Coordinates of C-alpha atoms in Angstrom, one line a residue:
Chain G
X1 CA 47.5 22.5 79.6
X2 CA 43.9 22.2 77.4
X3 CA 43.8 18.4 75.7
X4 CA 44.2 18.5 72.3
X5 CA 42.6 16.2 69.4
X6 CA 45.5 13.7 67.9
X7 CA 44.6 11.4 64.7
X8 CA 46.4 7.5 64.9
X9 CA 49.4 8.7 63.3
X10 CA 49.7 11.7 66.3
X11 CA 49.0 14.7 64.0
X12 CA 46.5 17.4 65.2
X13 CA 42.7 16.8 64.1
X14 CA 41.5 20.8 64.4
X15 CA 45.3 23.2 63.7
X16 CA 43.6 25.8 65.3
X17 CA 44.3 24.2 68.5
X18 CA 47.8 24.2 68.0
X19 CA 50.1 26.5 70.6
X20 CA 53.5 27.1 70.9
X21 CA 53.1 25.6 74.5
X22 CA 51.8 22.7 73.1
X23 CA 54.5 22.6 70.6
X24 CA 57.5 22.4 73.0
X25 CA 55.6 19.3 74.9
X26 CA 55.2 17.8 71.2
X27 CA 58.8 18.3 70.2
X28 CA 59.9 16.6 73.7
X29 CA 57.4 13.8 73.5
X30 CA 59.5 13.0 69.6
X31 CA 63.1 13.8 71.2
X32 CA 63.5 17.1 70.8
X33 CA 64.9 18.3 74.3
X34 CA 65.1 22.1 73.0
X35 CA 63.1 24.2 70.1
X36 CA 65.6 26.7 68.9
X37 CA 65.3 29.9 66.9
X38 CA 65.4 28.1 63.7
X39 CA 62.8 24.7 64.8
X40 CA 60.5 27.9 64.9
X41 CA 61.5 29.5 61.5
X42 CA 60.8 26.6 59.9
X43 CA 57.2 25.6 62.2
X44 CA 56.0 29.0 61.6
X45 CA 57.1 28.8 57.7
X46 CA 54.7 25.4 57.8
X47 CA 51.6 26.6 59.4
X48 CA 51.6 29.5 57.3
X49 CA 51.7 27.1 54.2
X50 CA 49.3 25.0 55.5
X51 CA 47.0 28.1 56.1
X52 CA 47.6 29.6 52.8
X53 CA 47.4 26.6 50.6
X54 CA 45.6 23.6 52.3
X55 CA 48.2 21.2 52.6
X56 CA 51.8 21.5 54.2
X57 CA 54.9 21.3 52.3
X58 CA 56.9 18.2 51.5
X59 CA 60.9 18.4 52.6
X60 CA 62.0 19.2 49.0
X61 CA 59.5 22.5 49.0
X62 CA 60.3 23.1 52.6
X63 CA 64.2 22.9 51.2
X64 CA 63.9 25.6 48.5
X65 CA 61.2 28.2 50.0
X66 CA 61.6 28.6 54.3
X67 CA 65.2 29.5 54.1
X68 CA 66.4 26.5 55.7
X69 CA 68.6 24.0 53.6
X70 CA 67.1 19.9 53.3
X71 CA 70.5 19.4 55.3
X72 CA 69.5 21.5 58.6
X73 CA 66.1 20.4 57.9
X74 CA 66.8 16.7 58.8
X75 CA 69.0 17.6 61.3
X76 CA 66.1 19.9 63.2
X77 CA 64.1 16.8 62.6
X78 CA 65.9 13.9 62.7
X79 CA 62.9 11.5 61.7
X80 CA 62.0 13.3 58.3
X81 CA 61.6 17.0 58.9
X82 CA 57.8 17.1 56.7
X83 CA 56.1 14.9 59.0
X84 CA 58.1 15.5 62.2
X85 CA 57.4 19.2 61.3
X86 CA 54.3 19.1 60.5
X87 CA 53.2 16.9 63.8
X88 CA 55.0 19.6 66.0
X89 CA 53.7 22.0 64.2
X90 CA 49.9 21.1 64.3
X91 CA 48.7 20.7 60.7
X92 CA 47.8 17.6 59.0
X93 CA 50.4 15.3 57.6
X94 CA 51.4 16.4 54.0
X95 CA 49.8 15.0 51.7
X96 CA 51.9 12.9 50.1
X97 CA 52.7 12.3 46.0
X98 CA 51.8 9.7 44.2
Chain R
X1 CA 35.8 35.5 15.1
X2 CA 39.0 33.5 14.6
X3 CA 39.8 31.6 17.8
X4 CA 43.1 31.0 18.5
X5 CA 44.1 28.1 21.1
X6 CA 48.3 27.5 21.7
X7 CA 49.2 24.6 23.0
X8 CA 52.6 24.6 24.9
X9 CA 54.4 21.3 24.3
X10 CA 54.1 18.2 21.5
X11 CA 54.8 15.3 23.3
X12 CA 52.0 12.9 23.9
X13 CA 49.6 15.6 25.8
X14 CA 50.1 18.4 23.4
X15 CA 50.0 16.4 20.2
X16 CA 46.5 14.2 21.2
X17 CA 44.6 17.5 22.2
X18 CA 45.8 19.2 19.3
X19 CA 44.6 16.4 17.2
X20 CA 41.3 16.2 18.8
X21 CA 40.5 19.5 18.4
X22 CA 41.5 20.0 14.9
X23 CA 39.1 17.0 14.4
X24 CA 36.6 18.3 15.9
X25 CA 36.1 22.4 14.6
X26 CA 37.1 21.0 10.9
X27 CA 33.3 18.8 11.3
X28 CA 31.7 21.5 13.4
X29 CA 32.6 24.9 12.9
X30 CA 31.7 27.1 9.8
X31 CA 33.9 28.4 7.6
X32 CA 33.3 31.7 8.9
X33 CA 33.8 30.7 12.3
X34 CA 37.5 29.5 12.1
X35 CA 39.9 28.2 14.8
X36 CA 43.6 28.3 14.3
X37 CA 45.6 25.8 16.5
X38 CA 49.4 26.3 17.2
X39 CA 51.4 23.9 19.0
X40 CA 54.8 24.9 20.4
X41 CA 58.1 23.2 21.4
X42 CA 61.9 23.2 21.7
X43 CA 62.3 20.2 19.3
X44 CA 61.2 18.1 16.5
X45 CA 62.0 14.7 18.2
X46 CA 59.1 13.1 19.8
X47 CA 60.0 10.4 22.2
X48 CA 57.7 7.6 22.8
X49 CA 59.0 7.4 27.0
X50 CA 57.8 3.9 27.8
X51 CA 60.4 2.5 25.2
X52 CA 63.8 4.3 27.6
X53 CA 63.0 1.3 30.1
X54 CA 63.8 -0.9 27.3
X55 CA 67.1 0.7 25.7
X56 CA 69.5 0.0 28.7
X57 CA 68.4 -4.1 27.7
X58 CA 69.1 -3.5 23.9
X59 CA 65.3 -4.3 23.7
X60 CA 64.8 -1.1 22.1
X61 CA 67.0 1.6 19.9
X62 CA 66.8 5.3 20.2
X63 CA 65.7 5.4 16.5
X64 CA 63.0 3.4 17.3
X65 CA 60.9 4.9 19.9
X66 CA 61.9 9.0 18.5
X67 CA 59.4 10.8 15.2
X68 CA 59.6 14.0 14.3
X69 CA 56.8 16.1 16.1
X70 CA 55.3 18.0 13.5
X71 CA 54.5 15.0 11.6
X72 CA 52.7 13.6 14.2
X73 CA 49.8 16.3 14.4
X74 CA 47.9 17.1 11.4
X75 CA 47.5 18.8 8.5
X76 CA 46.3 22.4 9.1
X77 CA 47.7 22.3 12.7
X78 CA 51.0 24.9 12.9
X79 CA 53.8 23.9 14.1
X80 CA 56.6 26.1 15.7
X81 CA 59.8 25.0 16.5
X82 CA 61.1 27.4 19.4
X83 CA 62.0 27.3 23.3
X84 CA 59.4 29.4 25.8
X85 CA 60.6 32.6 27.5
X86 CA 57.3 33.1 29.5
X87 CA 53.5 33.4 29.3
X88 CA 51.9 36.5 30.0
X89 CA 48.4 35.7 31.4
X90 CA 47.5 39.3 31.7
X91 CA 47.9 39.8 27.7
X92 CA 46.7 36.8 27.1
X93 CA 50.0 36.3 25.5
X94 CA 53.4 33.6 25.1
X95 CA 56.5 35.1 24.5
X96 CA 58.9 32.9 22.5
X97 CA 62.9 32.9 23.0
X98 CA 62.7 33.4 19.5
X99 CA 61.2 36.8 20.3
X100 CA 57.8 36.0 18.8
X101 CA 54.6 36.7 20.6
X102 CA 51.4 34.2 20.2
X103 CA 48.2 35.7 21.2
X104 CA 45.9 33.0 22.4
X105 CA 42.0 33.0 23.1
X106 CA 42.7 29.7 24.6
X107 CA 46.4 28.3 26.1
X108 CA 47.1 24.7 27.0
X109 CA 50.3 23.5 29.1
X110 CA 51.7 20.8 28.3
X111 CA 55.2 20.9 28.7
X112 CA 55.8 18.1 30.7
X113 CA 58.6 17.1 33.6
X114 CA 61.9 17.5 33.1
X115 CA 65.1 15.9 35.3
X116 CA 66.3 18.5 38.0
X117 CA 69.8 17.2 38.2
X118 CA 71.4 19.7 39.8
X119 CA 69.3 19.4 43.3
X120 CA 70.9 16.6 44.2
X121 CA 74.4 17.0 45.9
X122 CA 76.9 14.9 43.8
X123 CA 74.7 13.4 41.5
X124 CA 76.2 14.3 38.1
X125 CA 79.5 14.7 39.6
X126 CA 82.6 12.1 39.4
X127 CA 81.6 8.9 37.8
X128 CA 78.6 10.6 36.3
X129 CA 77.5 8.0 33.2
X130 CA 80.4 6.0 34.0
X131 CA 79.2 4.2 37.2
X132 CA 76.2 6.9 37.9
X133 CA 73.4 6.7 35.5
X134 CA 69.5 7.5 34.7
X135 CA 67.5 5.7 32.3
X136 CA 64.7 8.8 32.2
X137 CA 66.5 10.4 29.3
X138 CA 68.2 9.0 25.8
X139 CA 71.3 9.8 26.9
X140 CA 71.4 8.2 29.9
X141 CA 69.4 5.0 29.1
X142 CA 72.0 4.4 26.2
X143 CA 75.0 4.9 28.5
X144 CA 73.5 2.3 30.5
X145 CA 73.0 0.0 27.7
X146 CA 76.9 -0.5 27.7
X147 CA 77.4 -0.3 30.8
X148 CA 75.5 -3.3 32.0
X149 CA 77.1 -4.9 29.0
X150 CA 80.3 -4.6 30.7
X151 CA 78.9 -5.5 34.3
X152 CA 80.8 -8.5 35.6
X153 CA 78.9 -8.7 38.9
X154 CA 78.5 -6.6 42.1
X155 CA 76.3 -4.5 43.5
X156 CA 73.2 -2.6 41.4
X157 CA 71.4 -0.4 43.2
X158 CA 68.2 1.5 41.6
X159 CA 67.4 4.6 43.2
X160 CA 64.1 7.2 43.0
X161 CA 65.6 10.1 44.8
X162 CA 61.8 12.0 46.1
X163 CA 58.5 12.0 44.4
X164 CA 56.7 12.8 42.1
X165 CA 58.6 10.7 39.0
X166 CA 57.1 10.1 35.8
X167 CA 56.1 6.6 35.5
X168 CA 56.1 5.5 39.3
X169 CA 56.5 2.1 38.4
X170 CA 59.4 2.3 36.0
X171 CA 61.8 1.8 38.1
X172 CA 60.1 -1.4 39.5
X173 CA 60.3 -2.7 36.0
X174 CA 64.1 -1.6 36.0
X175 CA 64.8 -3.9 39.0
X176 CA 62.7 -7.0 36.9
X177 CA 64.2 -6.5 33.9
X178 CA 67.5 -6.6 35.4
X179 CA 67.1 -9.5 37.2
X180 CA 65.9 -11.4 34.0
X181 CA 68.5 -9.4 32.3
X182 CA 71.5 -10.9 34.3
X183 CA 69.6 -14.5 34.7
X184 CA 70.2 -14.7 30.8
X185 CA 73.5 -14.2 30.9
X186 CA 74.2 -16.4 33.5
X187 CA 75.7 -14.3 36.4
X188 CA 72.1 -13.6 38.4
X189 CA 73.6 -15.2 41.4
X190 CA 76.8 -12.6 41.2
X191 CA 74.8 -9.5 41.1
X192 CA 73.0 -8.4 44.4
X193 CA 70.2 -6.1 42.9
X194 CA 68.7 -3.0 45.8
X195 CA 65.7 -0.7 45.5
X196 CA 66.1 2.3 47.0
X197 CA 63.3 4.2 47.7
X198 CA 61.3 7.6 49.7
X199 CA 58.1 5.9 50.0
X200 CA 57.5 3.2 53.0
X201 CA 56.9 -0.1 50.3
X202 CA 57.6 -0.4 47.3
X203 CA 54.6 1.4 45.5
X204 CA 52.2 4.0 46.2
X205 CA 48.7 2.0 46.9
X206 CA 48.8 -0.6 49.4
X207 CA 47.2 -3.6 47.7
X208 CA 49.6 -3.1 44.5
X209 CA 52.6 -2.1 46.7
X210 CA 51.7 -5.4 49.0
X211 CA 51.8 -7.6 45.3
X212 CA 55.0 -5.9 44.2
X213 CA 57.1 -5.9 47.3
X214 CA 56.0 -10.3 46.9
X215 CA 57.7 -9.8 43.8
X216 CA 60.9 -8.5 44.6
X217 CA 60.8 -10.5 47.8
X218 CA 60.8 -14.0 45.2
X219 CA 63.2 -12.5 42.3
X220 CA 65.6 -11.8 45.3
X221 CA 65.8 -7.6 44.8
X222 CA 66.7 -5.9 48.1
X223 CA 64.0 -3.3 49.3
X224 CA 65.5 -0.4 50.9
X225 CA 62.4 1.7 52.7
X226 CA 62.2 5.5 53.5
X227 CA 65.4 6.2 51.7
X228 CA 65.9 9.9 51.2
X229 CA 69.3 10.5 48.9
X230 CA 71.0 13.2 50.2
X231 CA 74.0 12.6 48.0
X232 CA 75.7 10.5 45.3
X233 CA 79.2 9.7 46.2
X234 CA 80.2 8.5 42.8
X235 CA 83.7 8.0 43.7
X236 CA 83.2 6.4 46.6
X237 CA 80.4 4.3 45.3
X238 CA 77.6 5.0 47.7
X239 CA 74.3 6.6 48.1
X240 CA 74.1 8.9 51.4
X241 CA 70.8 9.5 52.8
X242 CA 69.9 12.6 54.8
X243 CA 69.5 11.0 58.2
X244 CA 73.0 9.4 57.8
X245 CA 72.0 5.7 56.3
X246 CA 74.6 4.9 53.2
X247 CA 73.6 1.9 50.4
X248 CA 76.8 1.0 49.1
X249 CA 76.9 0.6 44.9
X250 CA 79.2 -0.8 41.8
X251 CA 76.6 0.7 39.4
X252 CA 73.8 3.0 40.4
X253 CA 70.6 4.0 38.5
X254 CA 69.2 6.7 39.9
X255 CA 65.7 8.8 39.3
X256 CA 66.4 12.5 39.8
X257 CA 64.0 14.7 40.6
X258 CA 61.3 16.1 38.8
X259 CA 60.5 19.6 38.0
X260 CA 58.1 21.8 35.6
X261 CA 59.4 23.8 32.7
X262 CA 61.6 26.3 33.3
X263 CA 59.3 28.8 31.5
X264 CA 56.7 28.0 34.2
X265 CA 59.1 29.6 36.9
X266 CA 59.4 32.4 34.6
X267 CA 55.6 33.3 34.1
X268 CA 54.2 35.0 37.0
X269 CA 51.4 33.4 38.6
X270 CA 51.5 30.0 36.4
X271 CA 53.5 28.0 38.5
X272 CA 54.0 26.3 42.2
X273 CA 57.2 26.5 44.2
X274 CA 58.5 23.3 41.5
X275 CA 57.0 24.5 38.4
X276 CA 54.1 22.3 38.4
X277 CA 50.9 24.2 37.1
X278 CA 48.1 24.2 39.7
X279 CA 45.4 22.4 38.0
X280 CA 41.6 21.5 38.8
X281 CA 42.0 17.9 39.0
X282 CA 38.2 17.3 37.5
X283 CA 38.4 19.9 35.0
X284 CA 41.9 20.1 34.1
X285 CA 41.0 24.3 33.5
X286 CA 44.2 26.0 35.7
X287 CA 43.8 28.1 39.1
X288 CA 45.9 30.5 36.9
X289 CA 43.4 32.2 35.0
X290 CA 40.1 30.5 33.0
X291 CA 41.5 30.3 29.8
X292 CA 44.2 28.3 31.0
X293 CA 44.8 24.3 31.0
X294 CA 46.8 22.2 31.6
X295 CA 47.3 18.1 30.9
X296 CA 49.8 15.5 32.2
X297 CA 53.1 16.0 33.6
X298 CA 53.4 19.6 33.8
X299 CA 50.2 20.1 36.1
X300 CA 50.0 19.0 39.8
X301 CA 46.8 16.8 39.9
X302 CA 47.4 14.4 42.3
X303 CA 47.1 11.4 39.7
X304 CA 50.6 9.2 38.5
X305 CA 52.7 11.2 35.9
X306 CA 52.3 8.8 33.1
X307 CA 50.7 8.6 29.6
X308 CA 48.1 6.8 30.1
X309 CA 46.6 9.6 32.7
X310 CA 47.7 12.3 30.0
X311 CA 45.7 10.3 27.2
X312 CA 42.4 10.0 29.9
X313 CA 42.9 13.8 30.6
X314 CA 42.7 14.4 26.9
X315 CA 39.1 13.8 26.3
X316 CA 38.2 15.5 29.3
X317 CA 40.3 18.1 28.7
X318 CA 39.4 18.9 24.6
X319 CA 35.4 18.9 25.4
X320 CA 36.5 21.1 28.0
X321 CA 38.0 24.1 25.8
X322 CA 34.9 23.0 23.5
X323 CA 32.5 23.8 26.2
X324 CA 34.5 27.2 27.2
X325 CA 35.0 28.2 23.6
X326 CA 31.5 28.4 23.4
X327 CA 30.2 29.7 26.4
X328 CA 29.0 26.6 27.9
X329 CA 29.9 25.3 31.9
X330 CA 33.1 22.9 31.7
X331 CA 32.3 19.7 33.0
X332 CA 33.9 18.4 35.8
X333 CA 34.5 14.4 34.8
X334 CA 38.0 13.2 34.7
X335 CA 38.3 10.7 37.5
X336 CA 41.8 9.9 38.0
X337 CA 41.8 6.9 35.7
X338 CA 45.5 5.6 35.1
X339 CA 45.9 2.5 33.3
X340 CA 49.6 0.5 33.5
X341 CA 51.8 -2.1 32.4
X342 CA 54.6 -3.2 35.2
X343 CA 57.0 -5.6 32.9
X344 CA 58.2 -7.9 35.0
X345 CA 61.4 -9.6 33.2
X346 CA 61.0 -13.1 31.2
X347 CA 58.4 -11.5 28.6
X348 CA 55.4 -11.0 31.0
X349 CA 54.0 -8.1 32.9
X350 CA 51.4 -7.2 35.3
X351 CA 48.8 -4.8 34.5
X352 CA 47.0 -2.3 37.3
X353 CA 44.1 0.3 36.4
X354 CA 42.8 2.5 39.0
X355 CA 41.4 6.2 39.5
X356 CA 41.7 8.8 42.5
X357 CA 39.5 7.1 44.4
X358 CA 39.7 3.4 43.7
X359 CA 43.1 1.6 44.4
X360 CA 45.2 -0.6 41.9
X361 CA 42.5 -4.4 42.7
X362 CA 42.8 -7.9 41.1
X363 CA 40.3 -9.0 38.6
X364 CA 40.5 -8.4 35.0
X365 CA 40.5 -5.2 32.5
X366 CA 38.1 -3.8 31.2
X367 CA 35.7 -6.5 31.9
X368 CA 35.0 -10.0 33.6
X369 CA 36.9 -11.8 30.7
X370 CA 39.9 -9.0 29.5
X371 CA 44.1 -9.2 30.3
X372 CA 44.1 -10.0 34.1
X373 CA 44.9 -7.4 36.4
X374 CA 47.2 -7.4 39.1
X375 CA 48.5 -10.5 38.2
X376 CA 51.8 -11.8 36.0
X377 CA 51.1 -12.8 32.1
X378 CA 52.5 -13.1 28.7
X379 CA 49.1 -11.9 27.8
X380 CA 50.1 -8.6 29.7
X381 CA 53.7 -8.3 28.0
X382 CA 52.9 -8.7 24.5
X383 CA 50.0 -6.0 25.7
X384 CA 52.9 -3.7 26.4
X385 CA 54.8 -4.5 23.2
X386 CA 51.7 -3.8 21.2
X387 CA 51.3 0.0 23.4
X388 CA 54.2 1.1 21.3
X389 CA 52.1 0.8 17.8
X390 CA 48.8 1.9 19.2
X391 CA 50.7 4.9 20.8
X392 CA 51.8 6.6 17.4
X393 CA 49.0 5.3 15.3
X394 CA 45.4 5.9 17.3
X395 CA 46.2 7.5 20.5
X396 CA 48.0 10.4 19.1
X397 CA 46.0 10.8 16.3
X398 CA 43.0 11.1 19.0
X399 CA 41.1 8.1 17.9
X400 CA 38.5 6.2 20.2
X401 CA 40.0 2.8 21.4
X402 CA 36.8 0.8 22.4
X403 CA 36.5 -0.4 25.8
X404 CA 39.1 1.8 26.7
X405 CA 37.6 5.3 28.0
X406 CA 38.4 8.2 30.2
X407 CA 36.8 6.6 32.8
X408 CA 37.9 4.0 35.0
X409 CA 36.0 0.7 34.3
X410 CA 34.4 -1.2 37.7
X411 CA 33.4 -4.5 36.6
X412 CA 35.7 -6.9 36.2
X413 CA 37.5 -5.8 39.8
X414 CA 37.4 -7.7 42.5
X415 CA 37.8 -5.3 45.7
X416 CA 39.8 -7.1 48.6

């Protein structure tokens, strides 16, 4: 496996490194033994918003646009699906509101 | 050429810009030359929103802090009194539920936030103003007024439900005002107050979140971090957040979530995924289309949703529409600068200025020897009190406070 860039807080520096190799390895490192059918819906749903728009998406956007309820998304990602996602999924930690 | 501009909205965004411009094409424009300005909304009943906090306390009454709209822009501005069904940027065109049609040249937004109730499981279900309450409308903040008046003692528990809120620090002041509130009547010590909230303090910026955490730390209000409410068991008296964590309650005051205007949704290629208006935060012209704004709540600039941002936007914003009215390049100059009063219970409040870029600091506002910042005073309350008067009289009406300007003042802070 190629070494990848990670910032303090253990997001990806450059997405474009981002694999889904790398991804499984990410998920395991944060407790998540398995990456089923739906972790992926909702990874691939987040990397194509980050690509699209230039930030990802914060839980409540993530809840009403990729299909998958705020519900299913917390239990995919137990510790707070936007960041957790958004780690495993290699984009930069949404930015957040103020 | 008659110019039309429509401004969507005449709340505190719509009715300042309106104002300003009206001022400004009646001294420069020639008769020839004229511009027409229309502002839309739903209502008549301007609400001055600071004074809500106030109304659960009986430190305010509803007919207080609510003037008719149309009598707060003036003379020779229109006024229409009508919901919005869409806009349609291709025509250059707003469709009214009315079933009129307004052609623009020029279109602001400013519609606002409103409460998205519904996307929050349970939340105006049993015990819904009866032990469930909000003070971010009339309704609810007057509910609450008797409700408190009836609270013997137990548990209070203030609750934003996600970001982005209007007035971040409101509910801050809630918690303060509640504590001085039930220190009056002499049962503080039977009331255990809890902030709930998403973010990881109890504020945004770290140096101001750092002061106000102190705060509630020595006035004894619980700080509940990372909280995300999945649902409001009313019944049951309990907050339940997604990942499983409950805060118990005998009264809850919640913050729901916020939203754009429905219309927004409706108009195709206006809106984001929750109705906010994609906005150049410098320029405040939309990514919709260039004859498009947009000012305060209803855009997504990443700056507090608060009037004191929508009233720095305005300047910005009206020489703006000047500059594109006539041909010239828009200026890209509004900074971020949000200006705010945190009441903090027994008649003194903290104040905190800051922009995009530059943090909430100590010091003092807007200079060396002004209302200290960042720091507890009467000086700072009766400030607040004062807001209410200066709000209908010169800020609406788009009059020049000195000292006070768009941009965020430096000296005086003292960066730490």
């Amino acid at each position: 496996m190629s070494t990848v860039e990670l910032n303090e807080e253990g997001f990806f520096v450059d997405p474009t490194q981002w694999t889904k190799e790398i991804a499984v390895e990410m998920a395991k490192a944060d407790g998540i033994e398995e990456l089923t059918p739906q972790h992926w819906t909702v990874l691939e749903f987040m990397r194509k918003e980050y690509f699209d728009k230039g930030t990802g998406p914060t839980v409540r956007v993530l809840g009403k646009t990729s299909g998958v309820s705020v519900k299913d998304l917390y239990q995919l990602f137990p510790k707070g699906p936007a960041k957790m996602a958004a780690r495993i999924a290699g984009i930069p930690k949404p930015k957040g509101c103020i | 050429m008659t110019k039309k501009i429509v401004i969507l909205g005449g709340g505190t965004g719509g009715t300042l810009v309106a104002n300003r411009l009206h001022k400004h094409f009646k001294h420069h424009r020639a008769d020839h030359d004229l511009v027409e300005i229309t502002v839309v909304d739903r209502d008549d009943h301007h609400m001055y929103q600071p004074g809500l906090l106030f109304v659960p306390f009986g430190l305010a009454q509803h007919s207080e802090i609510v003037r008719p709209r149309q009598a707060q822009l003036q003379s020779g501005i229109e006024f229409v009194e009508s919901g919005i069904d869409r806009v349609e940027k291709e025509r250059d065109t707003v469709v009214l539920e009315n079933g009129r049609e307004l052609a623009y040249d020029v279109l602001v937004i400013a519609t606002g936030a409103q409460l998205a109730f519904d996307e929050t499981e349970g939340l105006t279900g049993p015990g819904w103003n009866e032990k469930v309450f909000t003070f971010y409308d009339i309704i609810g903040a007057t509910g609450l007024e008797a409700a408190l008046a009836e609270f013997e003692g137990g548990k209070l528990v203030v609750n934003v439900v996600d970001m982005p809120i209007k007035c971040p620090v409101a509910p801050l002041e809630f918690c303060f005002l509640a504590d001085w509130y039930f220190t009056d009547r002499g049962i503080r010590d039977q009331v255990e107050i809890t902030y709930a909230t998403p973010l990881d303090g109890a504020f945004t910026k770290p140096v101001a979140s750092a002061t106000l955490s102190a705060l509630l730390e020595e006035k004894g209000i619980h700080l509940v971090t990372e909280f995300n409410t999945g649902e409001v068991m009313g019944e049951e008296g309990k907050l339940v957040g997604f990942d499983g964590r409950e805060v118990p309650f005998d009264l809850a005051v919640v913050i729901p979530l916020h939203s754009g205007a429905d219309y927004v949704g409706r108009s195709e290629g206006l809106g984001d995924d929750l109705n906010f208006v994609p906005t150049n935060k410098s320029t405040l012209q939309t990514d919709a289309k260039t004859n498009i704004f947009a000012i305060g709540d209803a855009t997504n600039v990443p700056a507090s949703k608060a009037g004191s941002v929508t009233h720095f936007e305005g300047e910005v914003l009206v020489d703006n529409i000047i500059r594109f009215i006539e041909h010239r390049e828009l200026q890209s100059t509004y900074d971020g600068h949000a200006n705010c009063f945190i009441e903090t219970g027994f008649g003194k409040a903290l104040l905190i200025d800051f922009n995009y870029t530059t943090e909430p600091l100590p010091g003092h506002f807007p200079t060396r020897v002004g209302m200290p910042l960042l720091k507890e005073s009467r000086m700072n309350h009766l400030g607040k009190l004062m807001f209410q008067w200066f709000y209908w009289h010169a800020l609406l009406q788009g009059r020049d406070v000195p000292g006070i300007g768009a941009d965020m003042p430096e000296h005086g802070k003292e960066h730490v």
